[in-house]
Coordinates of C-alpha atoms and ligand atoms in Angstrom, one line a residue:
X1 CA -9.0 36.2 2.4
X2 CA -8.1 32.8 1.1
X3 CA -8.1 29.2 2.4
X4 CA -4.8 27.4 1.9
X5 CA -5.2 23.7 1.0
X6 CA -1.9 21.9 1.5
X7 CA -1.9 18.6 -0.4
X8 CA -4.8 19.9 -2.5
X9 CA -3.7 17.9 -5.5
X10 CA -4.3 14.6 -3.7
X11 CA -7.4 12.5 -3.3
X12 CA -9.3 14.1 -0.4
X13 CA -7.5 17.4 -0.8
X14 CA -8.6 17.9 -4.4
X15 CA -12.3 17.1 -3.5
X16 CA -12.1 19.6 -0.7
X17 CA -10.5 22.3 -2.8
X18 CA -13.2 21.7 -5.4
X19 CA -16.0 22.0 -2.8
X20 CA -14.4 25.2 -1.4
X21 CA -14.3 26.7 -4.9
X22 CA -17.9 25.7 -5.6
X23 CA -18.9 27.3 -2.2
X24 CA -17.4 30.6 -3.6
X25 CA -14.3 30.6 -1.4
X26 CA -10.9 31.9 -2.5
X27 CA -8.6 28.9 -2.6
X28 CA -4.8 28.5 -2.8
X29 CA -3.5 25.0 -3.3
X30 CA 0.0 23.8 -2.5
X31 CA 1.3 20.3 -3.3
X32 CA 4.7 18.7 -3.9
X33 CA 3.0 16.5 -6.6
X34 CA 4.8 13.4 -5.1
X35 CA 1.4 11.6 -4.8
X36 CA -0.9 14.3 -6.1
X37 CA -1.8 15.4 -9.6
X38 CA -1.8 18.9 -11.1
X39 CA -4.9 17.9 -13.1
X40 CA -6.8 17.3 -9.9
X41 CA -6.5 20.9 -8.7
X42 CA -9.7 22.8 -9.5
X43 CA -9.8 25.6 -12.0
X44 CA -10.3 28.7 -9.9
X45 CA -7.7 27.7 -7.3
X46 CA -4.2 29.3 -7.4
X47 CA -1.6 26.6 -7.4
X48 CA 1.9 26.5 -5.9
X49 CA 4.2 23.5 -6.3
X50 CA 6.5 22.8 -3.3
X51 CA 7.0 20.9 -0.2
X52 CA 5.9 21.7 3.4
X53 CA 9.3 20.6 4.7
X54 CA 10.8 23.6 2.8
X55 CA 10.4 26.5 5.2
X56 CA 11.2 29.1 2.5
X57 CA 8.4 27.7 0.3
X58 CA 5.9 27.7 3.1
X59 CA 6.9 31.3 4.1
X60 CA 6.4 32.4 0.6
X61 CA 2.8 31.1 0.6
X62 CA 1.9 33.2 3.7
X63 CA 3.8 36.2 2.3
X64 CA 2.2 36.1 -1.2
X65 CA -1.3 35.3 -0.2
X66 CA -3.7 36.6 2.4
X67 CA -4.5 33.3 4.2
X68 CA -7.2 33.1 6.9
X69 CA -7.1 29.4 7.5
X70 CA -5.2 26.3 6.5
X71 CA -6.5 22.8 5.6
X72 CA -3.6 20.4 5.8
X73 CA -3.7 17.1 3.8
X74 CA 0.0 17.1 2.9
X75 CA 1.2 13.7 4.3
X76 CA 1.9 10.1 3.4
X77 CA -1.0 7.9 4.2
X78 CA -0.3 4.2 3.4
X79 CA -0.4 1.8 6.3
X80 CA 1.8 -0.9 4.6
X81 CA 4.4 1.6 3.4
X82 CA 4.6 3.2 6.9
X83 CA 5.5 -0.2 8.4
X84 CA 8.3 -0.7 5.8
X85 CA 9.6 2.9 5.8
X86 CA 8.7 4.5 9.2
X87 CA 11.3 7.3 9.0
X88 CA 9.7 8.5 5.7
X89 CA 6.5 8.9 7.7
X90 CA 8.2 10.7 10.5
X91 CA 10.0 13.0 8.1
X92 CA 7.0 14.0 5.9
X93 CA 4.1 13.8 8.4
X94 CA 5.9 15.1 11.5
X95 CA 8.8 17.2 10.3
X96 CA 6.6 18.6 7.6
X97 CA 3.9 19.6 10.0
X98 CA 6.5 21.1 12.4
X99 CA 7.9 23.3 9.6
X100 CA 4.4 24.3 8.6
X101 CA 3.4 25.3 12.2
X102 CA 6.6 27.3 12.7
X103 CA 5.7 29.3 9.6
X104 CA 2.1 29.7 10.6
X105 CA 3.0 31.0 14.0
X106 CA 5.6 33.3 12.5
X107 CA 3.0 34.8 10.2
X108 CA 0.2 34.9 12.7
X109 CA -2.0 32.4 10.8
X110 CA -3.4 30.4 13.6
X111 CA -6.3 28.3 12.2
X112 CA -5.8 24.8 10.9
X113 CA -8.0 21.8 10.0
X114 CA -6.0 18.7 9.3
X115 CA -6.3 15.1 8.3
X116 CA -6.1 12.6 11.1
X117 CA -7.2 9.0 10.9
X118 CA -9.1 6.1 12.4
X119 CA -5.6 4.5 12.6
X120 CA -5.0 6.6 15.7
X121 CA -7.2 4.2 17.7
X122 CA -5.4 1.0 16.8
X123 CA -7.4 -2.1 17.8
X124 CA -10.5 -0.5 19.3
X125 CA -11.8 -1.2 22.7
X126 CA -15.4 -1.2 21.3
X127 CA -17.3 -0.1 18.2
X128 CA -18.6 2.3 17.3
X129 CA -15.5 4.2 18.3
X130 CA -15.9 7.5 20.2
X131 CA -13.3 10.3 20.0
X132 CA -12.6 9.8 23.7
X133 CA -11.7 6.1 23.3
X134 CA -8.1 4.8 23.8
X135 CA -5.6 5.8 21.1
X136 CA -3.0 3.1 20.7
X137 CA -2.0 2.9 17.0
X138 CA -0.9 -0.5 15.6
X139 CA 0.9 1.1 12.7
X140 CA 3.4 3.8 12.1
X141 CA 1.1 5.9 9.9
X142 CA -1.5 6.1 12.7
X143 CA 1.3 6.9 15.2
X144 CA 2.5 9.9 13.1
X145 CA -1.0 11.2 12.8
X146 CA -1.6 10.9 16.6
X147 CA 1.7 12.7 17.1
X148 CA 0.5 15.5 14.8
X149 CA -2.6 15.9 16.9
X150 CA -0.4 16.2 20.0
X151 CA 1.9 18.7 18.3
X152 CA -1.1 20.9 17.6
X153 CA -2.2 20.7 21.2
X154 CA 1.1 21.9 22.6
X155 CA 1.5 24.6 19.9
X156 CA -2.0 25.7 20.7
X157 CA -1.2 26.1 24.4
X158 CA 2.0 28.0 23.7
X159 CA 1.1 30.1 20.7
X160 CA -2.7 30.3 20.4
X161 CA -3.0 27.9 17.4
X162 CA -6.6 26.7 16.9
X163 CA -7.1 23.3 15.3
X164 CA -9.6 20.7 14.4
X165 CA -8.3 17.1 13.8
X166 CA -10.6 15.0 11.5
X167 CA -10.2 11.3 12.0
X168 CA -11.3 9.8 8.8
X169 CA -12.4 6.2 8.5
X170 CA -12.2 4.7 5.0
X171 CA -12.4 7.4 2.4
X172 CA -13.7 6.2 -1.0
X173 CA -15.9 7.2 -3.9
X174 CA -15.4 10.1 -6.4
X175 CA -16.9 13.4 -7.5
X176 CA -20.2 12.3 -9.0
X177 CA -19.5 13.9 -12.4
X178 CA -16.4 11.6 -12.5
X179 CA -14.1 14.6 -13.2
X180 CA -11.8 13.8 -10.2
X181 CA -11.3 10.6 -8.2
X182 CA -9.0 8.3 -6.4
X183 CA -5.6 7.7 -8.1
X184 CA -2.6 6.2 -6.2
X185 CA 0.5 4.7 -7.7
X186 CA 0.9 2.0 -6.5
X187 CA -2.7 1.5 -5.5
X188 CA -3.1 -0.2 -2.1
X189 CA -6.7 0.6 -1.1
X190 CA -9.4 -2.0 -1.3
X191 CA -12.1 -0.4 -3.5
X192 CA -9.9 0.9 -6.3
X193 CA -8.1 -2.5 -6.4
X194 CA -11.5 -4.3 -6.6
X195 CA -12.5 -2.0 -9.5
X196 CA -9.3 -2.8 -11.4
X197 CA -10.8 -6.3 -12.0
X198 CA -13.9 -5.2 -14.0
X199 CA -11.7 -2.6 -15.6
X200 CA -9.5 -5.4 -17.0
X201 CA -6.4 -4.4 -15.1
X202 CA -6.3 -7.2 -12.5
X203 CA -7.5 -10.8 -12.6
X204 CA -8.7 -11.1 -9.1
X205 CA -8.9 -9.2 -5.8
X206 CA -6.9 -10.5 -2.8
X207 CA -8.6 -10.8 0.5
X208 CA -6.0 -10.1 3.3
X209 CA -7.0 -12.6 5.9
X210 CA -10.3 -14.4 6.5
X211 CA -9.6 -15.6 10.1
X212 CA -10.4 -12.3 11.9
X213 CA -13.0 -12.4 14.7
X214 CA -15.8 -11.0 12.5
X215 CA -18.9 -12.7 11.1
X216 CA -17.3 -13.7 7.8
X217 CA -13.7 -13.6 9.0
X218 CA -12.7 -10.6 6.9
X219 CA -11.9 -7.1 8.2
X220 CA -14.7 -4.7 8.8
X221 CA -14.3 -1.0 7.9
X222 CA -16.5 2.1 7.8
X223 CA -16.5 3.5 4.2
X224 CA -17.2 7.2 3.9
X225 CA -17.6 9.2 0.6
X226 CA -14.9 11.6 -0.2
X227 CA -17.4 14.4 -1.0
X228 CA -18.8 14.0 2.5
X229 CA -15.3 14.3 3.9
X230 CA -14.8 17.5 1.9
X231 CA -17.9 19.1 3.4
X232 CA -16.8 18.2 6.9
X233 CA -13.5 20.1 6.3
X234 CA -15.4 23.3 5.3
X235 CA -17.7 23.0 8.3
X236 CA -14.7 22.5 10.6
X237 CA -12.9 25.5 9.1
X238 CA -16.0 27.7 9.6
X239 CA -16.3 26.4 13.1
X240 CA -12.8 27.6 13.9
X241 CA -13.2 30.8 12.0
X242 CA -16.3 31.5 14.2
X243 CA -14.0 31.3 17.2
X244 CA -14.9 27.9 18.5
X245 CA -12.6 25.7 20.5
X246 CA -10.0 23.1 19.4
X247 CA -11.6 19.8 18.7
X248 CA -11.3 16.2 17.3
X249 CA -14.0 14.6 15.2
X250 CA -14.5 11.1 13.8
X251 CA -15.8 11.0 10.2
X252 CA -17.5 7.8 9.1
X253 CA -21.0 6.5 8.3
X254 CA -21.3 4.5 11.5
X255 CA -21.9 1.3 9.5
X256 CA -19.3 -1.4 8.9
X257 CA -18.8 -3.6 5.9
X258 CA -16.5 -6.6 5.6
X259 CA -14.0 -7.0 2.8
X260 CA -16.3 -9.7 1.4
X261 CA -19.4 -7.5 1.6
X262 CA -17.6 -4.7 -0.3
X263 CA -16.5 -7.2 -3.1
X264 CA -20.1 -8.4 -3.3
X265 CA -21.5 -4.9 -3.6
X266 CA -18.9 -4.1 -6.3
X267 CA -20.1 -7.2 -8.2
X268 CA -23.7 -5.8 -8.1
X269 CA -22.6 -2.3 -9.2
X270 CA -20.3 -3.4 -12.0
X271 CA -22.1 -6.6 -13.2
X272 CA -18.8 -8.3 -13.2
X273 CA -18.0 -11.6 -11.3
X274 CA -14.8 -10.2 -9.7
X275 CA -13.0 -13.3 -8.6
X276 CA -11.5 -13.1 -5.1
X277 CA -8.7 -15.2 -3.4
X278 CA -7.8 -15.3 0.3
X279 CA -4.2 -14.4 1.2
X280 CA -2.3 -13.8 4.4
X281 CA -3.2 -11.0 6.8
X282 CA -1.6 -7.6 6.2
X283 CA 0.6 -6.3 9.0
X284 CA -1.0 -3.7 11.2
X285 CA -4.7 -4.2 10.3
X286 CA -7.2 -4.0 13.1
X287 CA -10.2 -6.4 12.7
X288 CA -12.9 -3.8 12.9
X289 CA -13.1 0.0 12.6
X290 CA -16.5 1.7 12.8
X291 CA -16.9 5.3 13.7
X292 CA -19.4 7.1 15.9
X293 CA -19.7 10.4 14.1
X294 CA -22.4 11.7 16.3
X295 CA -20.1 14.4 17.6
X296 CA -19.4 15.8 14.1
X297 CA -23.1 15.8 13.3
X298 CA -24.1 17.5 16.6
X299 CA -21.2 20.1 16.8
X300 CA -20.4 20.8 13.2
X301 CA -23.9 20.1 11.7
X302 CA -22.3 17.5 9.4
X303 CA -24.8 15.5 7.3
X304 CA -23.2 12.8 5.1
X305 CA -25.1 12.6 1.8
X306 CA -23.7 9.4 0.5
X307 CA -24.5 7.0 3.2
X308 CA -25.2 3.8 1.2
X309 CA -22.4 1.6 -0.1
X310 CA -24.0 1.1 -3.5
X311 CA -23.9 4.8 -4.3
X312 CA -20.4 5.2 -3.0
X313 CA -19.1 2.3 -5.2
X314 CA -21.1 3.6 -8.1
X315 CA -19.3 7.0 -8.0
X316 CA -16.0 5.3 -7.7
X317 CA -16.8 3.0 -10.6
X318 CA -17.9 5.9 -12.8
X319 CA -14.5 7.6 -12.2
X320 CA -12.4 4.5 -12.7
X321 CA -14.3 3.5 -15.9
X322 CA -13.8 6.9 -17.4
X323 CA -10.2 7.2 -16.2
X324 CA -8.7 3.6 -16.1
X325 CA -5.2 5.1 -15.8
X326 CA -6.2 7.8 -13.3
X327 CA -4.9 11.3 -14.3
X328 CA -2.6 9.7 -16.9
X329 CA -5.5 9.2 -19.4
Ligands
UDP401 N1 -7.7 -5.2 1.8 C1 -7.8 -6.5 1.2 N2 -7.2 -6.6 -0.1 C2 -6.6 -5.6 -0.7 C3 -6.5 -4.3 -0.1 C4 -7.1 -4.2 1.2 O1 -8.3 -7.4 1.7 O2 -6.1 -5.8 -1.8 C5 -8.3 -5.0 3.1 C6 -7.4 -4.5 4.2 O3 -6.7 -5.6 4.8 C7 -8.4 -3.8 5.1 C8 -9.5 -3.3 4.2 O4 -9.3 -4.1 3.0 O5 -8.9 -4.7 6.0 C9 -9.3 -1.8 3.9 O6 -8.0 -1.6 3.5 P1 -7.5 -0.2 2.8 O7 -6.1 -0.3 2.5 O8 -8.5 0.1 1.7 O9 -7.8 0.8 4.0 P2 -7.3 0.9 5.5 O10 -8.3 0.3 6.3 O11 -5.9 0.2 5.6 O12 -7.1 2.4 5.7

């Protein structure tokens, strides 16, 4: 039996597909290659190019392959873009998931682990954030992910679907051998943008707002290594395959770093001065997001391996130095 990784040519999807292959699992990857890269799909996984909004394509996956569980990354994930193009996010993230679930129910494949996000919480009531805390997204991306969670809940009640939603905090870093890593076009995430400066592709990093209610005025985030996220997906899948109940887990390190602290650590890792300039706030950004991941540790047995920012940035830097143009070079 195989594991179907939807969006397995993307950043977190490719690291998870790779971890599954390395764990000796049979892996099928499907991706529309809109933001993913064929070169990121691990050797050893069978690859299908197509879109989850295409019902015939999704049906073909379940008809051609013997799938025991699905890991679903196939979604758009940029906060800023979601504010400018909300309907794109409703279409891909919600309509795509609806088509996928219709096909899963029709084929009797009822196990799914999927990407949710810290953006489901919006401005948190307190940090660290617990899974039971209020969910009130401040951006359209988080809204569509929260709606995906709710869709799963109702499909579970009606059709016996079993799901785990993984609410990631800030994914970063790369496979330590630098063979795969983060590559977005255009890039919007903080760490890869910072590393474009020592890579000679950008003169300075912009800090989006330094008047937040945080110690240095810049936003605080919980940065979690992509390989630790990958392991959490495998644990969540095995948890469901063992017959355990639907669940939602935060995935973070439980430690927050400000934008200025991340830039400072990147200066140490790269040995480059990395000039920074303060600009206006970015719409939809909460001041502070820090996870409590105690539940994932207790229930799934998750043990993040990369829990210091220096190592996380070092793996990202190794990837970006070796692949300054992402998968294009
Ligand atoms: N950020 C920044 N400059 C940039 C990109 C991001 O100051 O060029 C800030 C952003 O406002 C947020 C944090 O860095 O507070 C992390 O942003 P990112 O887009 O990496 O992840 P998000 O938290 O939106 O998922």
